[in-house]
PDB file of C-alpha atoms in Angstrom:
ATOM      1  CA  LYS A 214      22.623 -90.545 -83.390  1.00 56.00           C
ATOM      2  CA  ASN A 215      23.961 -88.615 -80.226  1.00 69.00           C
ATOM      3  CA  GLU A 216      22.019 -85.225 -79.912  1.00 88.00           C
ATOM      4  CA  VAL A 217      25.496 -83.851 -79.166  1.00 93.00           C
ATOM      5  CA  GLU A 218      28.735 -84.525 -81.683  1.00 94.00           C
ATOM      6  CA  GLN A 219      31.620 -82.755 -81.565  1.00 96.00           C
ATOM      7  CA  SER A 220      35.219 -82.991 -83.747  1.00 96.00           C
ATOM      8  CA  PRO A 221      37.466 -83.913 -84.259  1.00 97.00           C
ATOM      9  CA  GLN A 222      37.608 -86.743 -81.331  1.00 95.00           C
ATOM     10  CA  ASN A 223      41.263 -85.970 -81.285  1.00 96.00           C
ATOM     11  CA  LEU A 224      43.789 -82.977 -82.340  1.00 97.00           C
ATOM     12  CA  THR A 225      47.180 -82.480 -82.216  1.00 97.00           C
ATOM     13  CA  ALA A 226      49.214 -79.397 -82.593  1.00 97.00           C
ATOM     14  CA  GLN A 227      51.581 -77.545 -81.972  1.00 97.00           C
ATOM     15  CA  GLU A 228      52.379 -75.265 -79.772  1.00 97.00           C
ATOM     16  CA  GLY A 229      51.273 -71.460 -81.011  1.00 97.00           C
ATOM     17  CA  GLU A 230      48.822 -72.883 -83.193  1.00 97.00           C
ATOM     18  CA  PHE A 231      44.655 -71.729 -83.469  1.00 98.00           C
ATOM     19  CA  ILE A 232      42.823 -74.565 -82.294  1.00 98.00           C
ATOM     20  CA  THR A 233      38.837 -74.849 -83.263  1.00 98.00           C
ATOM     21  CA  ILE A 234      36.577 -77.618 -81.738  1.00 98.00           C
ATOM     22  CA  ASN A 235      33.560 -77.345 -83.103  1.00 98.00           C
ATOM     23  CA  CYS A 236      29.598 -78.839 -81.183  1.00 97.00           C
ATOM     24  CA  SER A 237      27.064 -79.738 -83.290  1.00 97.00           C
ATOM     25  CA  TYR A 238      23.214 -80.601 -81.976  1.00 94.00           C
ATOM     26  CA  SER A 239      20.282 -81.974 -83.135  1.00 90.00           C
ATOM     27  CA  VAL A 240      17.688 -80.377 -80.332  1.00 81.00           C
ATOM     28  CA  GLY A 241      16.361 -77.223 -79.585  1.00 83.00           C
ATOM     29  CA  ILE A 242      18.789 -75.765 -76.587  1.00 86.00           C
ATOM     30  CA  SER A 243      18.367 -73.138 -74.166  1.00 84.00           C
ATOM     31  CA  ALA A 244      22.086 -73.144 -73.882  1.00 89.00           C
ATOM     32  CA  LEU A 245      25.478 -74.482 -74.190  1.00 93.00           C
ATOM     33  CA  HIS A 246      28.105 -75.061 -72.112  1.00 94.00           C
ATOM     34  CA  TRP A 247      31.679 -75.917 -73.032  1.00 96.00           C
ATOM     35  CA  LEU A 248      33.539 -77.508 -70.392  1.00 95.00           C
ATOM     36  CA  GLN A 249      37.397 -78.177 -69.976  1.00 95.00           C
ATOM     37  CA  GLN A 250      38.652 -82.232 -68.579  1.00 92.00           C
ATOM     38  CA  HIS A 251      41.991 -81.399 -67.289  1.00 87.00           C
ATOM     39  CA  PRO A 252      44.587 -84.964 -67.363  1.00 79.00           C
ATOM     40  CA  GLY A 253      43.822 -85.602 -63.898  1.00 75.00           C
ATOM     41  CA  GLY A 254      39.434 -85.689 -64.438  1.00 70.00           C
ATOM     42  CA  GLY A 255      38.578 -82.113 -62.771  1.00 83.00           C
ATOM     43  CA  ILE A 256      36.015 -80.544 -64.821  1.00 90.00           C
ATOM     44  CA  VAL A 257      36.475 -76.889 -65.130  1.00 90.00           C
ATOM     45  CA  SER A 258      33.563 -74.570 -66.774  1.00 90.00           C
ATOM     46  CA  LEU A 259      34.764 -72.952 -69.199  1.00 93.00           C
ATOM     47  CA  PHE A 260      31.837 -71.019 -70.639  1.00 92.00           C
ATOM     48  CA  MET A 261      27.907 -70.561 -71.172  1.00 91.00           C
ATOM     49  CA  LEU A 262      26.266 -69.090 -74.289  1.00 91.00           C
ATOM     50  CA  SER A 263      22.992 -68.839 -75.759  1.00 89.00           C
ATOM     51  CA  SER A 264      23.698 -66.421 -78.330  1.00 91.00           C
ATOM     52  CA  GLY A 265      26.662 -64.483 -79.878  1.00 94.00           C
ATOM     53  CA  LYS A 266      29.991 -65.335 -78.872  1.00 96.00           C
ATOM     54  CA  LYS A 267      32.019 -65.005 -75.474  1.00 95.00           C
ATOM     55  CA  LYS A 268      35.612 -64.116 -74.569  1.00 96.00           C
ATOM     56  CA  HIS A 269      37.707 -65.447 -71.598  1.00 93.00           C
ATOM     57  CA  GLY A 270      42.031 -64.801 -71.830  1.00 96.00           C
ATOM     58  CA  ARG A 271      43.011 -66.804 -74.616  1.00 97.00           C
ATOM     59  CA  LEU A 272      39.592 -69.003 -75.558  1.00 97.00           C
ATOM     60  CA  ILE A 273      36.410 -67.972 -77.628  1.00 97.00           C
ATOM     61  CA  ALA A 274      33.259 -69.541 -77.536  1.00 97.00           C
ATOM     62  CA  THR A 275      30.223 -68.677 -80.544  1.00 97.00           C
ATOM     63  CA  ILE A 276      27.003 -70.334 -81.222  1.00 96.00           C
ATOM     64  CA  ASN A 277      24.959 -70.486 -84.266  1.00 95.00           C
ATOM     65  CA  ILE A 278      21.427 -70.905 -82.621  1.00 92.00           C
ATOM     66  CA  GLN A 279      19.737 -71.506 -86.502  1.00 92.00           C
ATOM     67  CA  GLU A 280      23.039 -73.875 -87.585  1.00 94.00           C
ATOM     68  CA  LYS A 281      23.043 -75.543 -83.991  1.00 94.00           C
ATOM     69  CA  HIS A 282      26.204 -75.497 -83.636  1.00 96.00           C
ATOM     70  CA  SER A 283      29.094 -74.006 -81.525  1.00 97.00           C
ATOM     71  CA  SER A 284      32.777 -74.083 -82.119  1.00 98.00           C
ATOM     72  CA  LEU A 285      35.420 -73.380 -79.185  1.00 98.00           C
ATOM     73  CA  HIS A 286      38.699 -71.624 -80.414  1.00 98.00           C
ATOM     74  CA  ILE A 287      41.749 -71.421 -78.638  1.00 98.00           C
ATOM     75  CA  THR A 288      44.833 -68.545 -79.610  1.00 97.00           C
ATOM     76  CA  ALA A 289      48.547 -69.180 -79.185  1.00 97.00           C
ATOM     77  CA  SER A 290      47.577 -72.379 -77.940  1.00 97.00           C
ATOM     78  CA  HIS A 291      50.118 -73.480 -74.860  1.00 97.00           C
ATOM     79  CA  PRO A 292      50.722 -77.265 -73.460  1.00 96.00           C
ATOM     80  CA  ARG A 293      49.035 -76.294 -70.520  1.00 94.00           C
ATOM     81  CA  ASP A 294      46.090 -76.381 -72.831  1.00 96.00           C
ATOM     82  CA  SER A 295      46.179 -80.161 -72.886  1.00 96.00           C
ATOM     83  CA  ALA A 296      42.810 -81.873 -71.669  1.00 96.00           C
ATOM     84  CA  VAL A 297      39.197 -83.205 -73.124  1.00 95.00           C
ATOM     85  CA  TYR A 298      36.983 -80.147 -74.012  1.00 97.00           C
ATOM     86  CA  ILE A 299      33.598 -81.200 -73.472  1.00 96.00           C
ATOM     87  CA  CYS A 300      30.575 -79.675 -75.073  1.00 96.00           C
ATOM     88  CA  ALA A 301      27.333 -79.488 -73.055  1.00 94.00           C
ATOM     89  CA  VAL A 302      23.845 -78.228 -74.341  1.00 92.00           C
ATOM     90  CA  ARG A 303      20.377 -77.723 -72.136  1.00 86.00           C
ATOM     91  CA  SER A 304      17.619 -78.957 -73.548  1.00 77.00           C
ATOM     92  CA  ARG A 305      14.653 -76.028 -74.329  1.00 66.00           C
ATOM     93  CA  LEU A 306      12.352 -79.435 -73.378  1.00 59.00           C
ATOM     94  CA  ASP A 307      13.964 -79.952 -70.017  1.00 56.00           C
ATOM     95  CA  PHE A 308      12.921 -75.741 -69.047  1.00 53.00           C
ATOM     96  CA  GLY A 309      12.951 -76.302 -64.974  1.00 58.00           C
ATOM     97  CA  ASN A 310      15.558 -79.138 -64.200  1.00 55.00           C
ATOM     98  CA  GLU A 311      18.461 -77.684 -66.299  1.00 65.00           C
ATOM     99  CA  LYS A 312      19.862 -81.128 -67.218  1.00 75.00           C
ATOM    100  CA  LEU A 313      22.558 -81.270 -69.692  1.00 84.00           C
ATOM    101  CA  THR A 314      23.482 -83.802 -71.992  1.00 89.00           C
ATOM    102  CA  PHE A 315      27.243 -83.846 -73.238  1.00 92.00           C
ATOM    103  CA  GLY A 316      29.107 -84.753 -75.799  1.00 93.00           C
ATOM    104  CA  THR A 317      31.807 -87.167 -75.824  1.00 90.00           C
ATOM    105  CA  GLY A 318      34.991 -84.468 -75.672  1.00 94.00           C
ATOM    106  CA  THR A 319      37.623 -83.573 -78.192  1.00 96.00           C
ATOM    107  CA  ARG A 320      41.212 -84.692 -76.565  1.00 95.00           C
ATOM    108  CA  LEU A 321      43.179 -81.817 -77.536  1.00 97.00           C
ATOM    109  CA  THR A 322      47.304 -81.946 -77.007  1.00 97.00           C
ATOM    110  CA  ILE A 323      49.585 -79.338 -77.338  1.00 97.00           C
ATOM    111  CA  ILE A 324      53.322 -80.101 -78.812  1.00 97.00           C
ATOM    112  CA  PRO A 325      55.634 -78.100 -77.334  1.00 95.00           C
TER     113      PRO A 325
ATOM    114  CA  GLY B 211      36.687 -70.885 -50.703  1.00 55.00           C
ATOM    115  CA  ALA B 212      35.848 -74.304 -50.184  1.00 80.00           C
ATOM    116  CA  GLY B 213      34.724 -76.141 -54.060  1.00 91.00           C
ATOM    117  CA  VAL B 214      32.771 -79.620 -54.080  1.00 95.00           C
ATOM    118  CA  SER B 215      34.185 -81.898 -52.613  1.00 95.00           C
ATOM    119  CA  GLN B 216      33.687 -85.848 -52.912  1.00 96.00           C
ATOM    120  CA  SER B 217      34.684 -89.099 -51.054  1.00 96.00           C
ATOM    121  CA  PRO B 218      36.153 -91.499 -51.218  1.00 97.00           C
ATOM    122  CA  SER B 219      37.901 -90.247 -54.250  1.00 95.00           C
ATOM    123  CA  ASN B 220      38.236 -94.417 -55.122  1.00 96.00           C
ATOM    124  CA  LYS B 221      36.660 -97.111 -54.380  1.00 97.00           C
ATOM    125  CA  VAL B 222      36.948-101.041 -55.049  1.00 97.00           C
ATOM    126  CA  THR B 223      34.454-103.219 -54.619  1.00 97.00           C
ATOM    127  CA  GLU B 224      33.203-106.601 -55.354  1.00 97.00           C
ATOM    128  CA  LYS B 225      30.300-107.125 -57.613  1.00 97.00           C
ATOM    129  CA  GLY B 226      27.087-107.627 -55.320  1.00 97.00           C
ATOM    130  CA  LYS B 227      28.324-105.514 -52.705  1.00 97.00           C
ATOM    131  CA  ASP B 228      26.354-102.137 -52.082  1.00 98.00           C
ATOM    132  CA  VAL B 229      28.211 -98.861 -52.426  1.00 98.00           C
ATOM    133  CA  GLU B 230      27.913 -95.425 -51.043  1.00 98.00           C
ATOM    134  CA  LEU B 231      29.255 -92.024 -52.613  1.00 98.00           C
ATOM    135  CA  ARG B 232      29.181 -88.898 -51.011  1.00 97.00           C
ATOM    136  CA  CYS B 233      28.911 -85.008 -52.539  1.00 97.00           C
ATOM    137  CA  ASP B 234      29.637 -81.814 -49.872  1.00 96.00           C
ATOM    138  CA  PRO B 235      28.070 -79.017 -52.354  1.00 95.00           C
ATOM    139  CA  ILE B 236      29.637 -75.450 -52.162  1.00 94.00           C
ATOM    140  CA  SER B 237      27.947 -74.020 -49.355  1.00 91.00           C
ATOM    141  CA  GLY B 238      24.415 -72.112 -50.610  1.00 89.00           C
ATOM    142  CA  HIS B 239      24.074 -73.785 -53.687  1.00 91.00           C
ATOM    143  CA  THR B 240      20.910 -75.292 -53.915  1.00 88.00           C
ATOM    144  CA  ALA B 241      21.245 -77.266 -57.485  1.00 90.00           C
ATOM    145  CA  LEU B 242      22.863 -80.565 -57.397  1.00 93.00           C
ATOM    146  CA  TYR B 243      24.027 -83.402 -60.019  1.00 94.00           C
ATOM    147  CA  TRP B 244      24.996 -86.614 -59.533  1.00 96.00           C
ATOM    148  CA  TYR B 245      26.618 -87.689 -63.078  1.00 95.00           C
ATOM    149  CA  ARG B 246      28.417 -91.122 -64.741  1.00 96.00           C
ATOM    150  CA  GLN B 247      31.617 -91.568 -66.842  1.00 92.00           C
ATOM    151  CA  ARG B 248      32.376 -94.384 -68.088  1.00 92.00           C
ATOM    152  CA  LEU B 249      36.296 -95.130 -69.250  1.00 88.00           C
ATOM    153  CA  GLY B 250      36.258 -93.263 -72.799  1.00 82.00           C
ATOM    154  CA  GLN B 251      32.626 -91.642 -72.982  1.00 85.00           C
ATOM    155  CA  GLY B 252      31.343 -88.582 -72.132  1.00 86.00           C
ATOM    156  CA  LEU B 253      29.025 -87.698 -69.220  1.00 91.00           C
ATOM    157  CA  GLU B 254      25.893 -89.183 -68.349  1.00 92.00           C
ATOM    158  CA  PHE B 255      22.982 -87.348 -65.976  1.00 91.00           C
ATOM    159  CA  LEU B 256      21.975 -89.153 -63.341  1.00 94.00           C
ATOM    160  CA  ILE B 257      19.878 -87.199 -61.326  1.00 93.00           C
ATOM    161  CA  TYR B 258      19.551 -83.595 -60.228  1.00 91.00           C
ATOM    162  CA  PHE B 259      18.195 -81.960 -56.659  1.00 91.00           C
ATOM    163  CA  GLN B 260      16.738 -78.659 -56.344  1.00 87.00           C
ATOM    164  CA  GLY B 261      16.223 -77.522 -53.112  1.00 83.00           C
ATOM    165  CA  ASN B 262      13.359 -78.872 -51.537  1.00 82.00           C
ATOM    166  CA  SER B 263      11.644 -79.961 -55.036  1.00 84.00           C
ATOM    167  CA  ALA B 264      11.413 -83.307 -55.603  1.00 85.00           C
ATOM    168  CA  PRO B 265      14.105 -84.955 -57.464  1.00 88.00           C
ATOM    169  CA  ASP B 266      14.548 -85.519 -61.200  1.00 87.00           C
ATOM    170  CA  LYS B 267      15.922 -89.011 -61.451  1.00 89.00           C
ATOM    171  CA  SER B 268      15.284 -89.632 -65.231  1.00 87.00           C
ATOM    172  CA  GLY B 269      19.361 -90.850 -65.697  1.00 89.00           C
ATOM    173  CA  LEU B 270      19.557 -93.614 -63.106  1.00 93.00           C
ATOM    174  CA  PRO B 271      19.924 -96.571 -65.009  1.00 92.00           C
ATOM    175  CA  SER B 272      18.475 -98.663 -63.030  1.00 92.00           C
ATOM    176  CA  ASP B 273      16.627 -99.466 -59.542  1.00 94.00           C
ATOM    177  CA  ARG B 274      19.818-100.331 -58.004  1.00 97.00           C
ATOM    178  CA  PHE B 275      20.880 -96.945 -57.927  1.00 97.00           C
ATOM    179  CA  SER B 276      19.588 -93.913 -55.517  1.00 96.00           C
ATOM    180  CA  ALA B 277      20.722 -91.241 -54.353  1.00 96.00           C
ATOM    181  CA  GLU B 278      19.150 -88.599 -51.362  1.00 95.00           C
ATOM    182  CA  ARG B 279      20.348 -85.231 -50.381  1.00 94.00           C
ATOM    183  CA  THR B 280      18.757 -83.121 -47.435  1.00 84.00           C
ATOM    184  CA  GLY B 281      17.964 -79.693 -47.863  1.00 78.00           C
ATOM    185  CA  GLU B 282      20.409 -77.648 -49.622  1.00 79.00           C
ATOM    186  CA  SER B 283      23.484 -79.946 -47.866  1.00 88.00           C
ATOM    187  CA  VAL B 284      25.148 -83.131 -48.439  1.00 95.00           C
ATOM    188  CA  SER B 285      24.332 -86.051 -50.932  1.00 96.00           C
ATOM    189  CA  THR B 286      24.558 -89.202 -51.197  1.00 97.00           C
ATOM    190  CA  LEU B 287      24.603 -91.825 -54.008  1.00 98.00           C
ATOM    191  CA  THR B 288      23.565 -95.247 -53.769  1.00 98.00           C
ATOM    192  CA  ILE B 289      24.557 -98.239 -55.379  1.00 98.00           C
ATOM    193  CA  GLN B 290      22.839-101.810 -54.693  1.00 98.00           C
ATOM    194  CA  ARG B 291      24.165-105.099 -55.577  1.00 97.00           C
ATOM    195  CA  THR B 292      26.902-102.952 -57.810  1.00 97.00           C
ATOM    196  CA  GLN B 293      27.391-104.590 -61.300  1.00 97.00           C
ATOM    197  CA  GLN B 294      31.333-104.751 -63.449  1.00 96.00           C
ATOM    198  CA  GLU B 295      29.354-102.166 -65.717  1.00 95.00           C
ATOM    199  CA  ASP B 296      28.888 -99.865 -62.814  1.00 97.00           C
ATOM    200  CA  SER B 297      32.442 -98.929 -63.030  1.00 97.00           C
ATOM    201  CA  ALA B 298      33.160 -95.528 -63.760  1.00 96.00           C
ATOM    202  CA  VAL B 299      33.866 -92.195 -62.464  1.00 95.00           C
ATOM    203  CA  TYR B 300      31.062 -90.753 -60.490  1.00 97.00           C
ATOM    204  CA  LEU B 301      31.134 -86.731 -60.432  1.00 95.00           C
ATOM    205  CA  CYS B 302      29.331 -84.451 -58.187  1.00 96.00           C
ATOM    206  CA  ALA B 303      28.156 -80.573 -59.762  1.00 94.00           C
ATOM    207  CA  SER B 304      26.564 -77.974 -57.741  1.00 93.00           C
ATOM    208  CA  ARG B 305      25.321 -74.552 -58.774  1.00 89.00           C
ATOM    209  CA  GLY B 306      24.173 -71.493 -56.974  1.00 86.00           C
ATOM    210  CA  GLN B 307      20.874 -69.882 -57.340  1.00 79.00           C
ATOM    211  CA  ALA B 308      21.634 -66.813 -59.834  1.00 76.00           C
ATOM    212  CA  THR B 309      23.764 -68.613 -62.544  1.00 75.00           C
ATOM    213  CA  TYR B 310      23.518 -72.096 -64.876  1.00 74.00           C
ATOM    214  CA  GLU B 311      27.237 -72.274 -63.907  1.00 81.00           C
ATOM    215  CA  GLN B 312      27.845 -75.796 -62.327  1.00 87.00           C
ATOM    216  CA  TYR B 313      31.263 -76.670 -60.180  1.00 91.00           C
ATOM    217  CA  PHE B 314      32.518 -80.106 -60.337  1.00 93.00           C
ATOM    218  CA  GLY B 315      33.786 -81.927 -58.292  1.00 94.00           C
ATOM    219  CA  PRO B 316      36.895 -84.465 -58.238  1.00 92.00           C
ATOM    220  CA  GLY B 317      35.135 -87.185 -59.084  1.00 94.00           C
ATOM    221  CA  THR B 318      34.895 -91.021 -56.790  1.00 96.00           C
ATOM    222  CA  ARG B 319      36.682 -93.329 -59.350  1.00 95.00           C
ATOM    223  CA  LEU B 320      34.178 -96.747 -58.610  1.00 97.00           C
ATOM    224  CA  THR B 321      36.258-100.051 -59.759  1.00 97.00           C
ATOM    225  CA  VAL B 322      33.961-103.503 -59.374  1.00 97.00           C
ATOM    226  CA  THR B 323      35.759-106.119 -59.460  1.00 96.00           C
TER     227      THR B 323
END
C-alpha cells in the first residue's frame, strides 16, 4: 500500500464544473503539498498545508489531520486547468530533511 | 527572476554509458532536491542537499547513482553504467530558507537505449 494515495486517477469534466481531487495518507505528517504538473512536464507548487484550508483564486485546498485526508477543489473549471495534480506529504519522521513522498497524481481533463 | 534550470533537457544514451545531469537552483536557495519520474509513475525522491550539511542520500536506488553540490550552487547527478530502467525524467527542485515551497526545474528526460 502506498503511503500517499490519490483519487480519482483520471477525471474528465465539462468546463465550469466543480472539481474535487482527494488525497489520503497513512503516515503522520508535518505538511502536505499540492502540485500541478502541466502536459509539458513543468511542476508548479500550488499549496502547502499543515492544517485547515487555503484558497488561491479558483483553487481551494483543505486538510483533515485526524482523518489523514486532503482535498483539492477547483471552482468554475477551465480547459487550462487540465493537468496532473499531485499530492505530496512531508513525514514527521523526516524532520530535518524535508523529504516529500508523492502520490501518483490525478490526471484532470476539462472539456470546453 | 530566473527559476531552476536543468541541462540537458533531453539525453539519449547507450546502455552502459555514464551520464551527468546538471541543476542550477534559484540563487540563494539553500535546499536542493533531485527526484525521478518514470513514465506513468509518481515522483520518487532521490537525494536532498541542505547547505553544507551531509546530504540525505536515502532515495538513491543504487550505488551507480551519485550527486554532488558545492555550497549553495550547482548540483550534478551522475548515473554510471546506465541501464534501461534508468530511463525517466529527472527533476531538480530548490527551496529557500524561510519557506517549505519547492521550485521545480523543467527536468531532464533521460532515455537509455
